[in-house]
XYZ file of C-alpha atoms in Angstrom:
766
model
C 55.093 -134.149 -24.193
C 54.093 -132.910 -28.236
C 53.895 -129.784 -28.811
C 50.529 -130.434 -30.777
C 49.141 -131.901 -27.445
C 50.257 -128.940 -25.434
C 48.111 -126.547 -27.822
C 45.224 -129.000 -27.575
C 45.694 -128.822 -23.511
C 46.102 -124.763 -23.361
C 42.978 -124.652 -26.040
C 40.354 -126.760 -23.455
C 42.383 -124.954 -20.471
C 41.058 -121.722 -22.100
C 37.841 -122.876 -23.867
C 36.640 -124.036 -19.869
C 37.398 -120.517 -18.020
C 36.165 -118.795 -20.586
C 33.042 -120.874 -20.598
C 32.777 -120.861 -16.387
C 29.948 -118.612 -15.067
C 33.484 -116.300 -13.356
C 35.829 -116.975 -15.950
C 34.089 -114.807 -18.633
C 32.694 -111.231 -18.910
C 29.339 -111.360 -18.519
C 26.973 -109.239 -20.815
C 23.371 -106.969 -18.731
C 21.175 -105.196 -20.616
C 19.434 -103.451 -18.625
C 15.095 -102.998 -19.782
C 13.293 -99.700 -19.119
C 9.090 -99.858 -20.069
C 6.771 -96.608 -20.472
C 4.279 -95.459 -17.830
C 4.330 -91.762 -17.840
C 6.278 -89.931 -14.527
C 5.670 -93.319 -13.130
C 9.259 -93.816 -14.731
C 10.653 -91.929 -12.305
C 11.420 -94.911 -9.953
C 13.658 -96.416 -12.973
C 16.080 -94.179 -11.719
C 15.935 -96.055 -8.530
C 16.550 -98.684 -9.787
C 20.002 -97.823 -11.629
C 21.025 -96.238 -8.236
C 20.457 -100.050 -6.292
C 22.077 -101.359 -9.197
C 25.457 -99.302 -9.328
C 25.562 -99.183 -5.872
C 25.421 -103.244 -5.547
C 28.237 -103.173 -8.360
C 26.076 -104.846 -11.186
C 27.622 -103.940 -14.577
C 24.877 -102.104 -17.410
C 25.969 -102.922 -20.172
C 23.387 -102.517 -22.532
C 19.771 -99.756 -22.218
C 16.932 -100.448 -24.218
C 13.826 -98.285 -23.108
C 10.552 -96.944 -24.473
C 8.132 -93.328 -23.316
C 9.740 -92.570 -20.058
C 12.443 -95.286 -19.905
C 13.866 -93.687 -22.777
C 14.699 -90.799 -21.146
C 15.765 -92.224 -18.298
C 17.466 -94.697 -20.657
C 19.320 -92.319 -22.890
C 20.205 -89.630 -20.105
C 21.919 -92.576 -18.861
C 23.951 -94.184 -21.594
C 24.856 -90.572 -21.725
C 26.765 -90.399 -18.639
C 23.920 -88.900 -15.952
C 24.175 -90.146 -12.402
C 21.168 -91.363 -10.555
C 21.091 -88.375 -8.497
C 21.367 -86.242 -11.715
C 18.268 -87.435 -13.180
C 16.831 -87.455 -9.793
C 17.647 -83.755 -9.559
C 16.268 -82.923 -13.121
C 13.013 -84.911 -13.096
C 12.237 -83.150 -9.577
C 13.191 -79.917 -11.120
C 10.539 -76.827 -11.552
C 12.683 -76.795 -15.112
C 11.206 -80.316 -16.001
C 8.019 -79.610 -14.823
C 7.542 -76.218 -17.562
C 9.241 -78.250 -19.990
C 6.138 -81.590 -19.953
C 3.956 -78.950 -19.007
C 4.167 -76.664 -22.263
C 4.457 -73.354 -20.241
C 7.677 -71.538 -21.505
C 9.700 -70.231 -18.895
C 9.059 -66.103 -18.058
C 12.335 -64.911 -18.324
C 12.477 -65.616 -22.063
C 9.165 -63.588 -23.018
C 9.560 -60.595 -24.832
C 7.333 -57.469 -24.163
C 8.617 -55.731 -26.812
C 6.855 -57.719 -29.356
C 3.634 -58.668 -27.487
C 0.338 -56.845 -28.070
C -1.758 -55.140 -26.185
C -4.142 -56.505 -23.632
C -7.606 -56.535 -24.511
C -10.385 -58.901 -23.525
C -10.472 -62.354 -25.704
C -10.780 -65.164 -23.771
C -8.884 -67.416 -26.644
C -7.502 -67.546 -29.444
C -7.202 -69.452 -32.499
C -5.367 -69.625 -35.861
C -6.615 -70.840 -39.331
C -6.185 -70.219 -43.275
C -9.539 -69.881 -44.125
C -8.875 -71.956 -47.761
C -8.451 -75.002 -45.555
C -10.807 -77.040 -43.522
C -11.242 -75.430 -40.218
C -10.769 -78.608 -38.037
C -6.768 -78.005 -39.157
C -7.318 -75.528 -37.187
C -7.509 -77.231 -34.460
C -4.643 -78.480 -31.752
C -3.508 -81.474 -32.018
C -1.382 -81.275 -28.545
C -2.297 -79.932 -25.168
C 0.986 -79.980 -23.804
C 2.916 -76.993 -26.092
C 6.205 -79.441 -26.610
C 8.580 -76.087 -27.855
C 10.565 -76.381 -24.487
C 10.900 -79.585 -23.879
C 12.225 -80.191 -27.361
C 14.706 -77.314 -27.161
C 16.135 -78.530 -24.285
C 16.373 -81.867 -24.806
C 18.746 -81.036 -27.903
C 21.021 -79.519 -25.458
C 21.329 -82.161 -22.952
C 21.856 -84.513 -25.538
C 23.393 -82.621 -28.499
C 27.261 -82.608 -27.324
C 26.575 -86.545 -26.822
C 25.536 -87.526 -29.775
C 28.636 -85.906 -31.092
C 30.523 -87.559 -28.607
C 29.061 -91.065 -30.141
C 29.728 -89.920 -33.953
C 26.268 -90.049 -33.658
C 26.176 -93.779 -33.532
C 24.119 -95.108 -30.593
C 26.568 -98.570 -29.964
C 29.233 -95.587 -29.319
C 27.383 -93.875 -26.012
C 28.333 -94.262 -22.884
C 26.335 -97.231 -22.185
C 24.842 -98.568 -26.019
C 21.027 -97.305 -26.347
C 18.032 -98.386 -28.055
C 15.197 -95.833 -28.762
C 11.474 -97.379 -28.858
C 8.982 -95.935 -31.639
C 5.933 -96.141 -32.786
C 5.267 -95.821 -36.556
C 1.704 -94.375 -36.977
C 2.440 -95.526 -40.840
C 2.937 -99.299 -40.507
C 1.503 -99.642 -37.045
C 4.633 -101.244 -36.281
C 7.577 -100.524 -33.554
C 10.599 -98.896 -34.858
C 14.239 -99.098 -33.232
C 15.974 -96.611 -33.549
C 19.768 -97.112 -33.151
C 21.654 -94.484 -34.705
C 21.547 -90.205 -35.273
C 20.333 -87.638 -33.177
C 19.721 -89.267 -29.304
C 17.528 -85.966 -28.735
C 14.776 -86.760 -32.065
C 14.710 -90.222 -30.319
C 14.046 -89.198 -27.336
C 11.156 -87.136 -28.165
C 9.989 -89.184 -30.868
C 9.010 -92.013 -27.909
C 7.738 -89.702 -25.684
C 5.435 -88.523 -28.104
C 2.202 -89.373 -26.181
C -1.359 -88.950 -28.631
C -3.210 -85.477 -27.503
C -0.366 -84.979 -25.307
C 2.356 -83.995 -27.417
C 2.404 -83.385 -31.241
C 3.706 -86.403 -33.382
C 7.309 -86.740 -34.838
C 7.858 -86.290 -38.473
C 11.742 -88.364 -38.835
C 12.529 -90.270 -41.797
C 9.283 -90.057 -43.544
C 7.971 -91.412 -40.773
C 5.132 -90.376 -38.287
C 6.123 -90.898 -34.922
C 4.540 -91.451 -32.081
C 5.201 -93.224 -28.150
C 7.005 -95.874 -28.544
C 4.907 -97.704 -25.960
C 1.731 -97.681 -28.214
C 3.033 -101.117 -29.272
C 5.968 -101.357 -27.459
C 5.788 -100.859 -24.123
C 8.683 -103.121 -22.654
C 10.821 -103.800 -25.486
C 13.165 -107.036 -23.959
C 12.888 -108.018 -28.038
C 14.094 -105.300 -28.598
C 17.667 -106.508 -25.704
C 17.703 -109.809 -26.968
C 17.373 -109.564 -30.721
C 19.913 -106.058 -30.852
C 22.341 -107.258 -27.756
C 22.132 -111.116 -27.433
C 22.577 -110.435 -23.287
C 23.451 -113.047 -21.052
C 21.712 -111.101 -18.868
C 18.360 -109.519 -19.207
C 16.685 -106.837 -15.775
C 13.936 -105.403 -16.764
C 12.097 -102.135 -14.543
C 8.656 -102.288 -15.543
C 6.521 -99.269 -14.191
C 3.171 -99.572 -16.389
C 0.280 -98.700 -15.081
C -2.641 -101.248 -16.226
C -6.122 -100.009 -17.213
C -7.936 -103.331 -17.137
C -10.786 -100.802 -16.863
C -11.141 -97.594 -18.700
C -12.555 -94.126 -16.595
C -15.312 -92.253 -18.003
C -14.288 -89.360 -17.006
C -10.125 -89.561 -18.335
C -9.756 -89.752 -21.888
C -6.107 -90.696 -21.762
C -7.144 -93.734 -19.264
C -8.918 -94.485 -22.457
C -6.522 -93.781 -24.572
C -3.784 -95.607 -22.852
C -6.762 -99.146 -22.267
C -6.981 -99.285 -26.669
C -3.006 -98.469 -27.110
C -1.916 -101.206 -24.768
C -4.612 -103.934 -23.848
C -3.472 -106.452 -25.706
C 0.844 -105.504 -25.257
C 3.497 -108.284 -23.383
C 4.816 -106.532 -20.142
C 7.412 -110.371 -19.064
C 10.247 -111.697 -20.239
C 10.513 -114.260 -21.995
C 14.847 -114.711 -22.062
C 15.648 -117.731 -19.906
C 18.074 -115.545 -17.964
C 16.348 -112.691 -16.320
C 14.760 -110.656 -13.559
C 11.885 -108.223 -13.026
C 11.602 -105.416 -10.788
C 8.047 -104.576 -10.379
C 8.061 -101.474 -8.101
C 5.287 -100.643 -5.725
C 3.737 -97.175 -7.157
C 1.538 -94.506 -6.322
C -1.319 -93.945 -8.824
C -1.056 -90.369 -9.867
C -1.244 -88.255 -13.265
C 0.447 -89.410 -16.179
C 2.846 -86.459 -15.685
C 2.864 -85.612 -12.303
C 6.010 -85.687 -11.104
C 6.115 -83.402 -8.213
C 6.508 -86.997 -6.751
C 10.024 -87.709 -7.986
C 11.775 -88.692 -5.231
C 8.924 -91.087 -3.989
C 9.277 -93.111 -7.147
C 13.081 -92.645 -7.221
C 12.594 -94.147 -3.566
C 10.224 -96.758 -4.537
C 12.334 -98.333 -7.408
C 15.395 -98.492 -5.829
C 13.442 -100.971 -2.362
C 12.600 -103.558 -5.295
C 15.419 -103.496 -7.632
C 17.386 -104.266 -3.982
C 15.010 -106.505 -2.553
C 15.577 -108.283 -6.126
C 19.855 -107.495 -5.563
C 19.801 -112.415 -4.499
C 18.088 -113.083 -7.336
C 20.423 -110.945 -9.944
C 23.304 -112.191 -8.222
C 22.830 -115.920 -9.087
C 22.580 -114.638 -12.889
C 25.198 -111.938 -12.475
C 28.724 -112.909 -10.993
C 30.657 -109.651 -12.523
C 30.929 -106.427 -10.916
C 31.623 -102.790 -11.993
C 33.751 -100.623 -9.321
C 32.809 -96.923 -8.633
C 35.556 -96.504 -9.752
C 35.803 -97.556 -12.883
C 32.187 -95.774 -13.956
C 33.524 -92.944 -12.793
C 36.565 -93.622 -15.109
C 33.850 -94.211 -17.924
C 31.630 -91.772 -17.382
C 34.709 -89.361 -17.237
C 36.092 -90.355 -20.533
C 32.987 -90.783 -22.367
C 32.065 -86.686 -21.258
C 35.917 -85.428 -22.141
C 34.597 -86.175 -25.710
C 31.078 -84.046 -26.298
C 32.212 -80.875 -27.831
C 30.616 -77.803 -26.827
C 27.523 -76.410 -27.739
C 28.817 -73.663 -30.103
C 26.745 -72.916 -33.162
C 27.793 -71.662 -36.356
C 25.029 -72.125 -39.159
C 21.187 -72.590 -39.630
C 19.819 -74.174 -41.809
C 15.760 -73.589 -41.732
C 14.110 -76.047 -43.545
C 10.066 -75.420 -44.174
C 10.232 -71.650 -45.038
C 10.710 -69.575 -47.603
C 14.055 -67.958 -48.128
C 13.108 -64.547 -47.135
C 11.547 -66.056 -43.889
C 14.677 -68.324 -43.479
C 16.761 -65.295 -43.680
C 14.263 -63.349 -41.096
C 14.992 -66.961 -38.226
C 18.205 -67.065 -39.365
C 19.059 -63.315 -38.394
C 16.867 -63.202 -35.163
C 18.523 -66.348 -34.168
C 22.118 -65.365 -35.606
C 22.233 -61.219 -35.672
C 24.428 -61.568 -37.768
C 27.778 -62.815 -35.675
C 30.235 -66.103 -36.580
C 29.282 -68.174 -34.001
C 26.236 -67.814 -31.332
C 26.215 -70.041 -27.865
C 23.313 -72.297 -26.549
C 23.051 -69.616 -24.302
C 22.561 -66.689 -26.159
C 21.011 -69.013 -28.455
C 18.252 -69.864 -26.576
C 16.791 -66.434 -25.760
C 16.714 -65.701 -28.963
C 14.715 -69.175 -30.161
C 11.988 -68.567 -27.145
C 11.568 -64.600 -28.263
C 10.977 -65.816 -32.027
C 8.545 -68.651 -30.962
C 6.388 -66.534 -28.834
C 6.156 -63.971 -31.931
C 3.694 -66.211 -32.632
C 4.423 -67.209 -36.687
C 5.480 -70.882 -35.757
C 3.008 -73.321 -35.007
C 5.988 -76.358 -34.482
C 9.574 -75.924 -34.736
C 12.067 -78.843 -34.101
C 15.396 -78.204 -33.781
C 18.587 -80.970 -34.140
C 22.095 -79.495 -33.321
C 24.594 -81.630 -35.863
C 28.286 -81.201 -34.981
C 30.073 -80.514 -37.998
C 34.201 -82.354 -37.590
C 35.785 -79.571 -40.221
C 34.621 -76.896 -39.003
C 34.683 -77.843 -34.235
C 30.737 -76.518 -34.177
C 27.534 -77.340 -34.641
C 24.746 -77.125 -37.608
C 21.394 -76.076 -36.092
C 18.526 -77.250 -38.510
C 15.347 -76.597 -37.992
C 12.011 -78.296 -39.072
C 9.578 -75.419 -39.079
C 5.925 -75.835 -39.989
C 4.639 -71.775 -39.773
C 1.319 -71.033 -38.255
C -1.179 -69.557 -40.478
C -1.445 -65.983 -41.186
C -4.625 -65.333 -39.847
C -5.408 -65.356 -36.790
C -9.026 -65.051 -34.027
C -9.721 -64.199 -31.481
C -13.000 -64.316 -29.392
C -13.860 -62.823 -26.322
C -15.522 -59.976 -23.662
C -17.249 -59.701 -20.356
C -20.249 -60.674 -18.713
C -21.666 -59.293 -15.939
C -24.612 -58.516 -13.495
C -24.189 -55.230 -14.040
C -23.778 -52.876 -17.329
C -20.293 -53.629 -17.677
C -21.829 -56.757 -20.107
C -19.296 -56.686 -23.514
C -18.444 -58.384 -26.451
C -14.796 -58.467 -28.011
C -13.654 -59.808 -31.697
C -10.477 -59.460 -33.464
C -9.683 -60.327 -36.482
C -5.586 -60.000 -36.785
C -3.158 -61.157 -40.468
C 0.163 -61.943 -40.010
C 2.912 -62.429 -42.790
C 6.895 -62.903 -42.096
C 9.128 -61.928 -44.564
C 12.031 -60.322 -43.985
C 10.631 -58.477 -41.514
C 7.499 -59.403 -39.726
C 3.989 -57.569 -40.554
C 1.182 -58.027 -38.336
C -2.284 -56.229 -39.401
C -5.200 -55.938 -37.169
C -9.020 -55.123 -36.734
C -10.881 -55.427 -32.959
C -14.326 -54.992 -32.138
C -15.701 -53.988 -28.200
C -19.853 -54.203 -28.385
C -21.524 -53.194 -24.802
C -24.023 -51.068 -23.276
C -21.463 -49.170 -21.999
C -18.290 -48.737 -24.321
C -17.884 -49.692 -28.109
C -15.267 -49.075 -29.979
C -13.020 -50.466 -33.596
C -9.329 -50.427 -33.986
C -7.459 -51.173 -37.405
C -4.150 -50.722 -37.976
C -1.034 -52.897 -38.212
C 2.831 -53.273 -36.826
C 6.234 -54.416 -38.874
C 9.019 -55.725 -36.851
C 12.832 -54.743 -37.900
C 14.872 -57.535 -36.851
C 18.290 -54.847 -36.595
C 21.154 -55.409 -34.175
C 18.825 -53.051 -31.844
C 15.630 -54.338 -33.029
C 12.778 -52.324 -33.952
C 9.128 -51.222 -34.491
C 6.898 -48.537 -35.870
C 3.246 -49.551 -35.340
C -0.151 -47.108 -36.920
C -3.702 -47.858 -35.536
C -6.510 -46.024 -36.288
C -9.071 -46.100 -33.369
C -13.078 -45.371 -32.734
C -13.925 -45.211 -28.907
C -17.284 -44.809 -27.122
C -18.189 -44.523 -23.564
C -22.096 -43.962 -22.313
C -22.293 -43.364 -18.522
C -25.770 -42.741 -18.983
C -26.927 -46.425 -19.809
C -24.151 -47.220 -16.533
C -26.363 -45.146 -14.723
C -26.771 -48.065 -11.774
C -23.286 -47.273 -10.277
C -24.312 -43.718 -10.109
C -26.195 -42.643 -6.243
C -24.970 -38.831 -5.469
C -27.179 -36.979 -7.131
C -24.979 -34.324 -7.033
C -22.797 -35.677 -9.888
C -23.914 -35.826 -13.448
C -24.452 -38.791 -14.020
C -25.860 -38.254 -18.327
C -22.363 -37.638 -19.871
C -21.464 -39.517 -23.016
C -17.995 -39.306 -24.716
C -16.391 -40.374 -28.102
C -12.862 -39.857 -29.166
C -11.499 -40.834 -33.307
C -7.696 -40.486 -32.976
C -4.830 -42.241 -35.479
C -1.612 -43.021 -33.428
C 2.014 -43.842 -34.672
C 4.229 -45.249 -32.442
C 7.880 -46.408 -32.844
C 9.480 -48.500 -29.641
C 12.892 -50.303 -28.637
C 13.854 -53.237 -26.548
C 15.352 -51.994 -23.229
C 15.586 -55.796 -21.146
C 13.446 -59.328 -21.636
C 10.720 -57.313 -20.005
C 10.481 -53.653 -21.022
C 10.193 -51.429 -24.312
C 11.122 -47.584 -24.291
C 8.294 -46.159 -26.442
C 7.588 -42.946 -28.132
C 4.663 -42.026 -30.201
C 2.003 -39.243 -31.941
C -0.758 -39.141 -31.451
C -4.052 -36.847 -33.529
C -7.118 -36.633 -31.791
C -10.772 -35.467 -32.087
C -12.856 -36.071 -29.222
C -16.255 -35.091 -27.880
C -18.418 -34.940 -25.127
C -22.390 -35.012 -24.384
C -23.408 -34.041 -20.646
C -25.777 -31.913 -18.463
C -23.806 -29.617 -15.823
C -26.046 -31.632 -13.289
C -28.974 -34.331 -12.885
C -31.708 -32.382 -12.922
C -32.646 -31.718 -16.101
C -35.735 -32.688 -18.229
C -37.144 -32.889 -22.261
C -36.408 -29.290 -22.519
C -32.918 -29.382 -22.279
C -30.356 -29.105 -24.003
C -26.784 -30.591 -23.366
C -23.688 -29.371 -23.189
C -21.235 -30.121 -26.029
C -17.379 -29.850 -25.257
C -15.227 -30.651 -28.564
C -11.424 -30.910 -28.595
C -9.425 -32.456 -31.108
C -5.404 -32.253 -30.142
C -2.177 -33.898 -31.327
C -0.004 -35.085 -27.819
C 3.882 -36.401 -28.791
C 4.839 -38.958 -25.741
C 7.636 -41.074 -24.063
C 6.918 -43.470 -22.370
C 8.909 -46.513 -20.135
C 7.407 -49.597 -19.562
C 8.780 -53.030 -17.470
C 6.153 -56.031 -16.831
C 5.858 -58.959 -16.173
C 3.004 -59.964 -14.801
C 1.540 -63.415 -14.604
C -1.642 -61.992 -15.855
C -3.431 -59.627 -18.134
C -6.342 -59.066 -14.773
C -6.002 -60.033 -11.191
C -2.419 -60.937 -11.384
C -0.848 -62.609 -8.599
C 2.813 -62.148 -9.268
C 5.502 -60.596 -11.134
C 5.303 -56.794 -11.908
C 4.812 -53.248 -14.270
C 6.113 -49.899 -13.859
C 5.461 -47.944 -16.218
C 6.981 -44.085 -16.626
C 5.263 -41.843 -18.861
C 5.453 -38.005 -20.378
C 3.485 -37.192 -22.557
C 2.512 -32.898 -24.219
C -1.068 -31.845 -25.104
C -2.211 -29.171 -26.921
C -5.064 -28.930 -28.494
C -8.200 -26.357 -30.139
C -11.792 -26.828 -26.692
C -15.098 -25.662 -28.524
C -17.597 -25.562 -25.587
C -21.170 -25.375 -27.246
C -24.134 -24.591 -24.021
C -26.592 -26.664 -23.399
C -30.323 -25.124 -21.645
C -28.054 -25.040 -18.484
C -25.076 -22.973 -18.987
C -25.344 -19.432 -17.839
C -23.402 -18.409 -20.656
C -25.397 -19.452 -23.876
C -21.999 -17.924 -26.506
C -20.138 -20.293 -28.337
C -16.685 -20.610 -26.356
C -12.857 -21.118 -27.818
C -10.503 -22.724 -25.966
C -6.305 -23.750 -26.565
C -5.478 -25.423 -23.880
C -2.192 -27.606 -23.471
C 0.184 -28.872 -20.948
C 2.712 -31.290 -19.987
C 1.750 -34.435 -18.463
C 3.983 -36.703 -16.015
C 2.698 -40.730 -15.044
C 4.368 -43.247 -13.108
C 2.412 -46.181 -12.315
C 3.995 -49.067 -9.971
C 2.689 -52.821 -9.354
C 4.102 -55.445 -7.834
C 3.345 -58.684 -6.020
C 5.981 -59.458 -3.916
C 6.798 -63.568 -2.391
C 4.380 -65.288 -1.356
C 3.912 -66.507 2.852
C 2.445 -69.453 3.010
C -0.657 -69.133 0.501
C -0.915 -65.833 1.538
C 0.744 -62.747 -1.437
C 1.040 -59.297 -0.824
C 1.044 -56.759 -3.382
C 1.337 -52.842 -3.510
C -0.182 -50.121 -6.690
C 1.005 -46.908 -6.548
C 0.254 -44.010 -8.998
C 1.672 -40.475 -9.543
C 0.085 -37.964 -11.481
C 2.124 -34.547 -11.893
C 0.793 -32.521 -14.459
C -0.325 -28.140 -15.071
C -3.222 -29.288 -17.075
C -5.577 -26.165 -17.408
C -9.081 -25.586 -16.505
C -11.878 -25.616 -19.278
C -14.730 -24.292 -19.760
C -16.817 -26.218 -16.658
C -16.233 -28.394 -14.785
C -17.926 -31.701 -15.895
C -15.754 -30.943 -19.102
C -12.764 -30.883 -16.996
C -12.941 -33.971 -15.044
C -13.189 -35.472 -17.747
C -10.406 -34.649 -19.723
C -8.266 -35.230 -15.831
C -6.667 -37.983 -15.108
C -8.489 -40.871 -13.186
C -7.120 -43.366 -10.732
C -8.120 -46.556 -11.827
C -6.641 -49.270 -9.629
C -9.986 -52.148 -10.142
C -11.135 -53.460 -13.232
C -14.849 -52.042 -12.982
C -13.313 -48.746 -11.951
C -12.799 -48.582 -16.501
C -16.463 -48.222 -16.169
C -16.954 -45.852 -14.069
C -17.829 -42.174 -14.098
C -15.774 -41.524 -10.490
C -15.190 -37.349 -10.130
C -13.983 -37.618 -6.730
C -10.958 -40.018 -7.893
C -9.967 -38.039 -10.616
C -7.220 -35.161 -10.113
C -4.653 -32.649 -12.296
C -2.401 -33.829 -9.417
C -2.416 -36.499 -7.727
C -0.407 -39.298 -5.190
C -2.753 -42.142 -5.325
C -1.604 -46.059 -3.651
C -2.680 -49.228 -1.222
C -2.125 -52.392 -0.452
C -3.904 -55.685 -1.728
C -3.665 -59.047 0.050
C -4.185 -62.523 -1.954
C -4.808 -65.625 -0.081
C -4.765 -68.685 -2.424
C -7.986 -71.306 -1.455
C -7.904 -73.664 -3.779
C -5.561 -74.163 -6.881
C -7.102 -71.294 -8.774
C -9.485 -70.019 -6.473
C -8.356 -66.821 -4.679
C -9.809 -64.794 -2.263
C -8.376 -60.918 -2.678
C -8.352 -58.172 -0.359
C -7.590 -54.184 -1.338
C -7.738 -50.940 0.019
C -6.557 -47.822 -1.574
C -6.564 -44.173 -0.547
C -6.486 -41.367 -3.088
C -4.826 -38.165 -2.671
C -5.258 -34.637 -5.242
C -2.759 -32.239 -4.378
C -6.182 -29.616 -4.622
C -9.134 -31.901 -4.717
C -11.105 -29.497 -8.047
C -14.907 -28.023 -6.707
C -17.294 -27.073 -9.218
C -18.770 -23.481 -8.510
C -22.616 -23.638 -8.055
C -23.357 -20.505 -9.641
C -21.889 -20.850 -13.508
C -20.749 -24.440 -12.924
C -16.866 -23.425 -13.963
C -14.202 -25.414 -12.095
C -11.798 -24.506 -8.854
C -9.617 -26.103 -6.805
C -9.621 -26.673 -2.833
C -7.275 -25.846 -0.730
C -3.897 -28.460 -0.567
C -4.207 -31.111 0.255
C -7.423 -31.066 2.185
C -9.233 -33.877 0.356
C -8.188 -37.482 0.276
C -11.064 -39.985 -0.731
C -10.459 -44.092 0.089
C -11.427 -47.008 -2.248
C -11.386 -50.654 -0.402
C -12.863 -54.255 -2.524
C -12.917 -58.153 -1.888
C -13.350 -60.419 -4.200
C -13.688 -63.986 -4.943
C -11.482 -65.060 -8.425
C -11.454 -67.980 -10.026
C -8.931 -68.365 -13.236
C -10.978 -70.213 -15.130
C -8.649 -71.302 -18.642
C -11.462 -68.951 -20.443
C -10.817 -65.925 -18.406
C -11.262 -65.017 -14.371
C -14.549 -65.297 -13.115
C -15.018 -62.452 -9.865
C -17.302 -62.170 -7.504
C -16.983 -59.500 -4.939
C -18.354 -56.320 -3.173
C -16.378 -52.982 -3.544
C -16.546 -49.646 -1.566
C -15.703 -45.932 -3.091
C -15.786 -43.320 -0.436
C -18.051 -39.754 -0.861
C -20.608 -41.375 -2.350
C -24.492 -42.267 -0.924
C -24.800 -45.653 -1.256
C -20.843 -46.057 -1.298
C -20.872 -50.120 -1.615
C -21.435 -51.875 -5.197
C -21.921 -55.478 -5.729
C -20.194 -57.333 -9.265
C -19.782 -60.532 -10.917
C -17.838 -60.956 -14.347
C -17.161 -63.585 -15.862
C -13.958 -62.302 -18.435
C -12.061 -59.301 -18.632
C -12.966 -55.654 -18.034
C -10.275 -54.136 -20.318
C -11.020 -51.895 -23.153
C -8.634 -50.747 -26.435
C -6.692 -48.434 -25.462
C -7.486 -44.134 -24.657
C -6.097 -41.093 -26.484
C -5.932 -38.934 -23.596
C -1.994 -40.625 -21.392
C-alpha cells in the first residue's frame, strides 16, 4: 500500500468520524425570552438541562432572559439564581425601594406635611420635571455592577470569554431596531436590556438610547443562529401573549403594541422549544419564583427525549464545576482606586469623589456601597449609572459614574384635610446647590384655621472625614386655640388662647450612626400669648397677655429609623435632649386679673427630655409598639396658671393632640407611656389601638382666688388616653378615621377623620 493511499484512507476515516453524530463535539445554544417575572422559569429549564448533562455552549437572552442568561454565563448555578430572584433584596432592587440600612438620617430634612415633591427647572418646560420611570433604578444599577463587574473583568470585557459565551439583546429607540451587545460591561448590557418603558428609565450607551430588548426581539433565536452558528438551538419561551389589551392596565396596553408583530418561534432546523405552563402574574412579581422555577424544570424534563434526539454529547457535573471554578478564579476583587465623574462640574465631581472615597487610596465595594447610597439619598442627582472597569496596570477598578443632576428647585405640597378644625395647607420651595459642599435653602408656609407658620433658612453640609452640618432658620408660628373650641368640653378649661412665637435657630450636628445624629443648637425667641383666665368672659373684658423672650442652648441625641413620618408601623425612635432656658417674662394683666399692674419675671430652668418609640416584630398580622416619654425640669411657675401651663412640656402621643390645649397632659415633671397594637387588615389598611398613662410628679393646679399656679400632692394624679383608628396609607398620605378618649373632660370622646399629616414646623420650646 502506497504512502499516498494510506494518507487518503486516514483522512477519509477522520472525516467520517467527525461527521458522525457521535464523533464530534456538538455546539448547543440556549435562547431565553423576555417575559418579566415569568422569566424565573428559565432557571428551572437550565436546572433540568444540567441534571440531564445536556451541554450549553452559548447563551442568548433578552430582558429577564438577559438577566438569567448573564448570571448563568458568569458562573451562577441554578440554585444561586433562584435564591437571588426570590430574595427580599432582589424585591427591593426591582421595586426601587432603598434598603433602610443605607438611609442616612443625618442628612434628612425635618418631617413636614408634604404629600408629594417635584424637582423642577424654572427655565424648562414643566413636562421635563415629570419622571420618566416609575421605579427608582439606583439600587439595581449598583447591585448589577457589584455582581457582574468581576465577571466582566475576568472575561476581558469580551462576552465570548465568559464561562459561557453570551449575547445580550436590547432595543435601540433611535433606529427602532434590535441591538446585540457582544462586548463591554456585562452589567451595562443587562441593565439596558431590562429597561421596560415607563417602569425603568432608558440607558444611554455609546450615543444610543436603549430600552428593553423585548420591544423589538423578545425571542432572539436569530441572534444565536447568526452569531454562534450552533448545531442545536434550545429555546425557553415564557413571554405572555397579550392578545387583547386590558383597558385598566397600561402595561398590558404597551406590551400589546410592542409585541404584536414579533415572532416567538424557532425556524432553525435542529431546534427544540420549551414552553412552560405558567400562572398569570404581574410583570415584576417575583414572589412566586419557586413555583415558576419548578414549572420551567418540569417543562424541560418533558422535552429531554426530543433534545436527546439532537444532542448526544454530555457534560458531567464534575466538568461543569471545574469550568465554573476556573472562570471564577480569574475574577479580581472589587476594590476601587479612582472615581471618574461625568455630567457634573469640576467642583461637584470633587464633592462626589470626597463623599465616596474620603481621600483614601482605595475603597472596597462594601465601603463604597454605604457612601454611594448616602450620596444618592441627599437628592442632588436625578440619575446615576455606575460602571466598574478593571485596570490591569494598577490591579484595581476605576469607578465611572454617569450622573444627571437633579434640578436645583424643588416644590412640595401637602397639608391635612379634616372634618374637625385641623385643616392645613402646606407649601414649600427649596433650592439645592452642589459645589465643594452641599447647600440647601428653603421657605415654607402652613395656612390653616388653627395653625399658621412661615419658615425660611438654609443648611450647608461639610464633607470632612467626620461629616458635619450647619443650619440657620427663622420661624414664625401662630396657634389659635380659640378657633379650635370644638375640642374644649370642660368649661373650667380656658379655651380662648392665642399664641405666637418668632425665633431664630442656629444648629450644627454630626452623625453618630446611619440612623443617629448629635445636634447642638442655640435659639433666640420672642413669644407672646393672649388669653382669658376662664371661659366666663364678656365682650367688655380684656385678655391677659404674657410675653416671654428667651435664649436657649440645647444638645440633642437622636436615633430614628421609623418607616413613616406619621402612623409608623416599623422601626424605632430614641431622642434625648438637654435644654437650658433663660428669659424675661412680662405679664400685661387683663380685666380678670386681681393684680392690674404690669409684672415682670426672669424664669430660667434646665429641662431633660427623653422620648422612645419602638415597633416590635410582627406576630402574624399583629404588630406591637411602645411609646414612652420622660421629662425632668426645675421649671418655675409663670405669673399665673394659664401662662404656666402654656410654657410647660406637653405629652402628645397622638397626632391630633398637637392641635389641642389639654392641661391634664401638661406638667413640669412627668413620666408617660403606653402600648400600641397594629393589626394589618388588608395591604395598606391597618387598625391601630393605643392606650397611654400620663403620670405627673405633681399636678399643676389653679388657685381660684388669684388664678396663680400651685402644685398638688406628689404622684396624686394621673390621666389616661385611648384611641382606636383605621388608617389607609395612600400614595399621598394617610387617610384615618378614629375615636379618641381624653381623660377628665366632660365629654371625653372625640371623633376624627383626616387625610394628610398633622405635622408642624419645629417650635421654639423644647
